[in-house]
Short mmCIF file of C-alpha atoms in Angstrom, two decimals:
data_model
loop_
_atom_site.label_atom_id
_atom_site.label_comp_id
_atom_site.label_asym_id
_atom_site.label_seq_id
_atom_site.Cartn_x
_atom_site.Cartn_y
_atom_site.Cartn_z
CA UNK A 1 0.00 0.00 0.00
CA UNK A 2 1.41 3.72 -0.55
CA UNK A 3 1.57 5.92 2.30
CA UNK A 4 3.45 9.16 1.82
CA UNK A 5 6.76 9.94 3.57
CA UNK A 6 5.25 12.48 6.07
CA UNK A 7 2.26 9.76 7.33
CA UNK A 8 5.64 7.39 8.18
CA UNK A 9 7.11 10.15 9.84
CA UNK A 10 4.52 11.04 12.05
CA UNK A 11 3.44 7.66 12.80
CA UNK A 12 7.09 7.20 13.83
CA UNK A 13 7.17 9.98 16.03
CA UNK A 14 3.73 9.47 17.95
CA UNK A 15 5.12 6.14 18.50
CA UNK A 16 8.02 7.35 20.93
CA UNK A 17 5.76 10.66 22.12
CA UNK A 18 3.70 7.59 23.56
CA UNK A 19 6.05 6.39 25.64
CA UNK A 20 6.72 9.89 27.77
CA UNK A 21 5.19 9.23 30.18
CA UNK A 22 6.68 5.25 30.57
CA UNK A 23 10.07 6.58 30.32
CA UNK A 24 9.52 9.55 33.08
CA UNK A 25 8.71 6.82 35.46
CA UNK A 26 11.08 4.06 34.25
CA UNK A 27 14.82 4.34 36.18
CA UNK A 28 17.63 3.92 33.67
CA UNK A 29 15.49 4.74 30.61
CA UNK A 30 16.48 8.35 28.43
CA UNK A 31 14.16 9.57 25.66
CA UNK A 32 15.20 12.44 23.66
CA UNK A 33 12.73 14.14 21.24
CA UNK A 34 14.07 16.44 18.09
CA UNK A 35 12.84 17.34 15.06
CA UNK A 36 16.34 15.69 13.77
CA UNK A 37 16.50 12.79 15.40
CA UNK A 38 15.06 10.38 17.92
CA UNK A 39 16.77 8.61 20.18
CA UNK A 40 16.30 6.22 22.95
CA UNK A 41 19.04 4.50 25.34
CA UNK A 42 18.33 2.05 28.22
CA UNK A 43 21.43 1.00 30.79
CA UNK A 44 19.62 -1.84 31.83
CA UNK A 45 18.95 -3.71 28.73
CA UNK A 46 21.98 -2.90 25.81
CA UNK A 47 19.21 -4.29 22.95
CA UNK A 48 18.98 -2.80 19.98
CA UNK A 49 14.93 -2.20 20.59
CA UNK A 50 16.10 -0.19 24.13
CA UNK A 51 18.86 1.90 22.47
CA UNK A 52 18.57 3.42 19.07
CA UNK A 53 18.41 5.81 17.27
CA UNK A 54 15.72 7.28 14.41
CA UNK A 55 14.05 9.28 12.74
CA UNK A 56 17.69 11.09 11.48
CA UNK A 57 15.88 14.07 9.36
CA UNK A 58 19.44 15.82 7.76
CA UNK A 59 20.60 17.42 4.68
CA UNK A 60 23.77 15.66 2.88
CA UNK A 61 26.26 18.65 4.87
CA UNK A 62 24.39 17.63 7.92
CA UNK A 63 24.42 14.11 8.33
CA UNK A 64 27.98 13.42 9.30
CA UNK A 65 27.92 16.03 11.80
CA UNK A 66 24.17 14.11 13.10
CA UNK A 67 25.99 10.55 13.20
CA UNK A 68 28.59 11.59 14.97
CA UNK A 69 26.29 13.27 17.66
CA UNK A 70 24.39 9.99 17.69
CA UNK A 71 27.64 7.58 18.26
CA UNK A 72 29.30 10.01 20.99
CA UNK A 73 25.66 9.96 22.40
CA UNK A 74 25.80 6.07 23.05
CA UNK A 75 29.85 5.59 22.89
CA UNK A 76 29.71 8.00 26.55
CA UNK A 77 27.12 5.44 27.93
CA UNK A 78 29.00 2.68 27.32
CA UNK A 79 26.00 1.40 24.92
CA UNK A 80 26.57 0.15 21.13
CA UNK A 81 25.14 2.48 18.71
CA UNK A 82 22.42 1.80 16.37
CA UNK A 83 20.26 3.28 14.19
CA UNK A 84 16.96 2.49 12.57
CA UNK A 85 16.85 3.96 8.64
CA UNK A 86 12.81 4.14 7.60
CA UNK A 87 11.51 5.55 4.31
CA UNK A 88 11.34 8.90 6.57
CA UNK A 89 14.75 9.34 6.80
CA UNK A 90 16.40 11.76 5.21
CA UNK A 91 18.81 12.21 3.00
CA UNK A 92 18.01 9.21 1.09
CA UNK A 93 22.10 9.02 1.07
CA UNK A 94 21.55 8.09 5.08
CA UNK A 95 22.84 4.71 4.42
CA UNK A 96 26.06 5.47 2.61
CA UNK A 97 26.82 8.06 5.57
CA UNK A 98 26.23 5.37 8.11
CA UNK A 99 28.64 2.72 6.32
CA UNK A 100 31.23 5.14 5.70
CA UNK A 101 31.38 6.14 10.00
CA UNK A 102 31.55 1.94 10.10
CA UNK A 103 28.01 1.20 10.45
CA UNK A 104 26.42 -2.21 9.43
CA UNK A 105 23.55 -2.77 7.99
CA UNK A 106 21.76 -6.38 10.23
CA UNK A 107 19.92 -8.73 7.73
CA UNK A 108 16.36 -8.63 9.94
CA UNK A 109 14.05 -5.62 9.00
CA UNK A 110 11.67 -4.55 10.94
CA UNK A 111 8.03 -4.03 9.58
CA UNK A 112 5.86 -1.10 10.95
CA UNK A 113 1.87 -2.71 10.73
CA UNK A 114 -1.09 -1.18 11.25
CA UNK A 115 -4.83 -1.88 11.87
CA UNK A 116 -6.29 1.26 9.68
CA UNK A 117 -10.26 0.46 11.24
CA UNK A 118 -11.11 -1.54 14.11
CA UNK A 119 -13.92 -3.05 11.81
CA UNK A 120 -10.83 -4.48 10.22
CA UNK A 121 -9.61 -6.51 12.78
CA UNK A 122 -10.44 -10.67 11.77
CA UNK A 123 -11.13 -12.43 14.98
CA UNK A 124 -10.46 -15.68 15.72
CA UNK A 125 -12.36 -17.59 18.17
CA UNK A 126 -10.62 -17.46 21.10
CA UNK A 127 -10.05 -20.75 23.55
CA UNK A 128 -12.03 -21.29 26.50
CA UNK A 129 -8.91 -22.69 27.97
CA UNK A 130 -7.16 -19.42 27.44
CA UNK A 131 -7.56 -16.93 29.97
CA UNK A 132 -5.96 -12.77 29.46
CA UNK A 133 -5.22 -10.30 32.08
CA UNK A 134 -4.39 -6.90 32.99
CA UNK A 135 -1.51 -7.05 35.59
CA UNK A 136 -0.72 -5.38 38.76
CA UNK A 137 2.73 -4.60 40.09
CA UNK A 138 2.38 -7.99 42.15
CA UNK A 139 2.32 -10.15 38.94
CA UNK A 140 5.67 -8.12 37.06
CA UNK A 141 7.73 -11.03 37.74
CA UNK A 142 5.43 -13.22 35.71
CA UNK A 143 5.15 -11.31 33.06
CA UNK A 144 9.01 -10.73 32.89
CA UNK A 145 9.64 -14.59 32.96
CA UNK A 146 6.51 -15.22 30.37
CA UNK A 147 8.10 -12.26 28.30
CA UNK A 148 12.06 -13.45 28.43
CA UNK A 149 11.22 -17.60 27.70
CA UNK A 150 9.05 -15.94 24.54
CA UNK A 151 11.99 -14.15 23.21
CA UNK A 152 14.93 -16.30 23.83
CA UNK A 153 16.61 -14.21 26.43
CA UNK A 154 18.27 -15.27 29.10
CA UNK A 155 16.09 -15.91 32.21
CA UNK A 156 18.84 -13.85 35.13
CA UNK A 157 16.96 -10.63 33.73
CA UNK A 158 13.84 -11.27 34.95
CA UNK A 159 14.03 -9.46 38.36
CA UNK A 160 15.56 -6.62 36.71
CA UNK A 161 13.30 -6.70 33.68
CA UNK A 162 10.31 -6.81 36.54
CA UNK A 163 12.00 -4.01 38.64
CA UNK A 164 12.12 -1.67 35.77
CA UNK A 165 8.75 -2.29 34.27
CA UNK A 166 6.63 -2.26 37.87
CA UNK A 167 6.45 1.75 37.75
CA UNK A 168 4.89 2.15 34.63
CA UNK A 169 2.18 -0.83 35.34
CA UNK A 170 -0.91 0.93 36.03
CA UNK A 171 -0.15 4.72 34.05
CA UNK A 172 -3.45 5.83 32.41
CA UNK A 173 -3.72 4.12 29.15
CA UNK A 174 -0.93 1.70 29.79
CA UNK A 175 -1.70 -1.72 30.19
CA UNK A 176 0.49 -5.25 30.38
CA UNK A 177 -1.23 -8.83 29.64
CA UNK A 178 -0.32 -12.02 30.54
CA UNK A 179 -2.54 -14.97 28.95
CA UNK A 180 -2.67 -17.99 30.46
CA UNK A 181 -3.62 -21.71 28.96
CA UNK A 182 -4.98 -23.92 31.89
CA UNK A 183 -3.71 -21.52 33.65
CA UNK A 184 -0.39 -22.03 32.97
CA UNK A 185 1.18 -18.62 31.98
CA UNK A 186 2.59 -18.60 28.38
CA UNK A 187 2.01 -15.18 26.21
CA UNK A 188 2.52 -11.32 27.33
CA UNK A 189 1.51 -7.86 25.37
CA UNK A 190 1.77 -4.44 26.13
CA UNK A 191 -0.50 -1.92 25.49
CA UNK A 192 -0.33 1.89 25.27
CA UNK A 193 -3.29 4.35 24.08
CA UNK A 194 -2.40 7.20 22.52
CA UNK A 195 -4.88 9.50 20.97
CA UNK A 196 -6.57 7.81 18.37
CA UNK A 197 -3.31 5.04 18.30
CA UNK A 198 -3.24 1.50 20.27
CA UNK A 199 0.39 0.86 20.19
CA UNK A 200 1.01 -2.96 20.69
CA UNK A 201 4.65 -4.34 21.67
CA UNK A 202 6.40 -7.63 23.80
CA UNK A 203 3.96 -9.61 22.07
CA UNK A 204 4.92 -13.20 22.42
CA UNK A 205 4.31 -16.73 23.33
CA UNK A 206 6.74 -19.52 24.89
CA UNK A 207 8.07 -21.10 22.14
CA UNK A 208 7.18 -24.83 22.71
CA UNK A 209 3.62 -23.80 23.89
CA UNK A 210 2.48 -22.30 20.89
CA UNK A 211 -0.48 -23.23 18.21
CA UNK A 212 -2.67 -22.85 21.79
CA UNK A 213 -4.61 -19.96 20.46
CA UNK A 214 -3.17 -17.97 23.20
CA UNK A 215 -2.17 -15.05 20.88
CA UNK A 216 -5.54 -14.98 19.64
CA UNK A 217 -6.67 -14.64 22.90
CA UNK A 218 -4.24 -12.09 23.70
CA UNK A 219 -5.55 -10.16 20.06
CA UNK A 220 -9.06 -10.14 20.79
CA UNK A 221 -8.59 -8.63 24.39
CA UNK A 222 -5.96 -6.05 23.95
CA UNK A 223 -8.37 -4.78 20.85
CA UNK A 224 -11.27 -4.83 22.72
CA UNK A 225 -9.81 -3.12 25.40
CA UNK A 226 -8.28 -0.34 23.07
CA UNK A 227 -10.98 0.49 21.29
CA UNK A 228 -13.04 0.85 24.59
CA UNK A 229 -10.44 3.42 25.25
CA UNK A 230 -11.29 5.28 22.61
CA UNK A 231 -8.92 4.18 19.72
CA UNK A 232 -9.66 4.18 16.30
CA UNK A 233 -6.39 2.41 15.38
CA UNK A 234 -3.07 -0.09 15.71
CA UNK A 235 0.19 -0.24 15.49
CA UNK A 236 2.54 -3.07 15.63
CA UNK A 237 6.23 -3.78 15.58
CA UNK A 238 7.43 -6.96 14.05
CA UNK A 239 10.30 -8.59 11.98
CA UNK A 240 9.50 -8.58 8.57
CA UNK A 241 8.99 -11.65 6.92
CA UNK A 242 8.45 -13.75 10.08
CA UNK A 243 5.59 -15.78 10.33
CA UNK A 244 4.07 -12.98 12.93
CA UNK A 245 3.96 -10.38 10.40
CA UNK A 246 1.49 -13.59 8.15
CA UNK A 247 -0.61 -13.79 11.45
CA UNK A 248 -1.12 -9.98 11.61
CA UNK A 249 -1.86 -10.01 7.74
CA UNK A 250 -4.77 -12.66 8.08
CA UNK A 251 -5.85 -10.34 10.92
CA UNK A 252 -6.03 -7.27 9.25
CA UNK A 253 -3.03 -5.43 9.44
CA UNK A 254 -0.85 -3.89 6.48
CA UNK A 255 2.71 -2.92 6.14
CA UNK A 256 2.90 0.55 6.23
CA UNK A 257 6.59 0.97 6.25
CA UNK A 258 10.08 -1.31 6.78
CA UNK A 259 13.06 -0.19 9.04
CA UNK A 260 16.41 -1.10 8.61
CA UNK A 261 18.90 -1.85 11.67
CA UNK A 262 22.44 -0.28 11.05
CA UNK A 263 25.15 -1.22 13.99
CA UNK A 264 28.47 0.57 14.67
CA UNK A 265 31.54 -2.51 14.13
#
């Protein structure tokens, strides 16, 4: 589908305005906001998704001068610099810069997805097995164990996965899910409302537990849920390509833009 370079770029932006008010609560967690760049850095978690930058909006004089800002920015914080090049980018030379300040560009994209009408949204029938959630701070441990076994990572940063995320559990408009099968805990969400925007991320399942129809359970609440809040639309992160981005296809989402990851070597 064609959507025109400013609709990326504000899309991108509300996407990070969203999280204010997570990251003024959050310890460890920096969000800068410019009309030049975006950038977010994290010293709990050094993952790409915590510390990035984006949204780089130069000229071709410019953008040196911006990397450079952007790699002192994360080389003085001991973090590894990265940076995510969308269609809003500019110049359209961004990538060249990057590779020529030893930047490399990761195989995985990442595709931007959106649910344009909540009339669009295909349900599944959910399970009557599978149960979903809102938290409280007493459950933040489950949902960081849930969330860490979904994605691979390793299971010591749990307690400070839960530590960091506990302040922000229970912000107006920001909600965390855990879905359980049996009752058995196996797939976390996020959710934050913004304006007319549900933003969706951490969505995942345990990988040996899935086919369960636990992320359609998860789907059909967090929707519900956000459109009782009064939005009108969705976004959601995945890795483009992946069978995820299929599943939110058959749901109802489209691509509306790809990122690509460059690292500093």
């Amino acid at each position: 589908m064609k959507v025109s370079i400013e609709d990326m770029a504000a899309l991108e932006r509300q996407n990070y305005v969203a999280m204010q008010p997570m990251v003024a609560v959050t310890p460890g967690v920096e969000l800068i906001l410019r009309d030049d760049v975006i950038i977010t850095s994290s010293q709990v978690f050094p993952t790409p998704d915590a510390n990035h930058a984006c949204l780089l909006r130069a000229t071709r004089e410019t953008a040196p001068a911006l990397i450079a800002g952007v790699v002192e920015h994360f080389t003085s914080r001991e973090l590894p610099p990265t940076v995510f090049v969308s269609p809003a980018c500019a110049p359209e030379e961004l990538p060249a810069f990057l590779e020529a300040q030893g930047f490399v560009r990761q195989k995985e994209r990442e595709a931007w997805m959106v649910l344009e009408k909540a009339e669009d949204l295909v349900r599944s029938t959910p399970s009557a097995r599978v149960e979903v959630h809102s938290i409280d701070k007493s459950e933040a441990m489950t949902f960081a164990g849930v969330f860490l076994k979904a994605f691979g990572m390793p299971e010591e940063y749990a307690t400070p996965l839960a530590e960091v995320m506990s302040p922000s559990i229970g912000l107006p408009g920001m909600f965390h899910y855990v879905a359980t099968f049996d009752g058995e805990p196996l797939g976390v969400c996020t959710l934050i409302c913004h304006k007319d925007l549900a933003i969706v991320g951490s969505a995942g399942v345990i990988a040996n537990r899935r086919g369960l129809k636990v992320l359609s359970g998860l789907t059909t609440t967090v929707y519900n849920d956000a459109f009782a809040w009064g939005c009108t639309r969705a976004l959601l992160q995945t890795t483009a390509g992946a069978p995820f981005e299929r599943f939110l296809r058959i749901a109802g989402f489209k691509t509306y833009f790809t990122r690509t990851c460059y690292t500093l070597a």
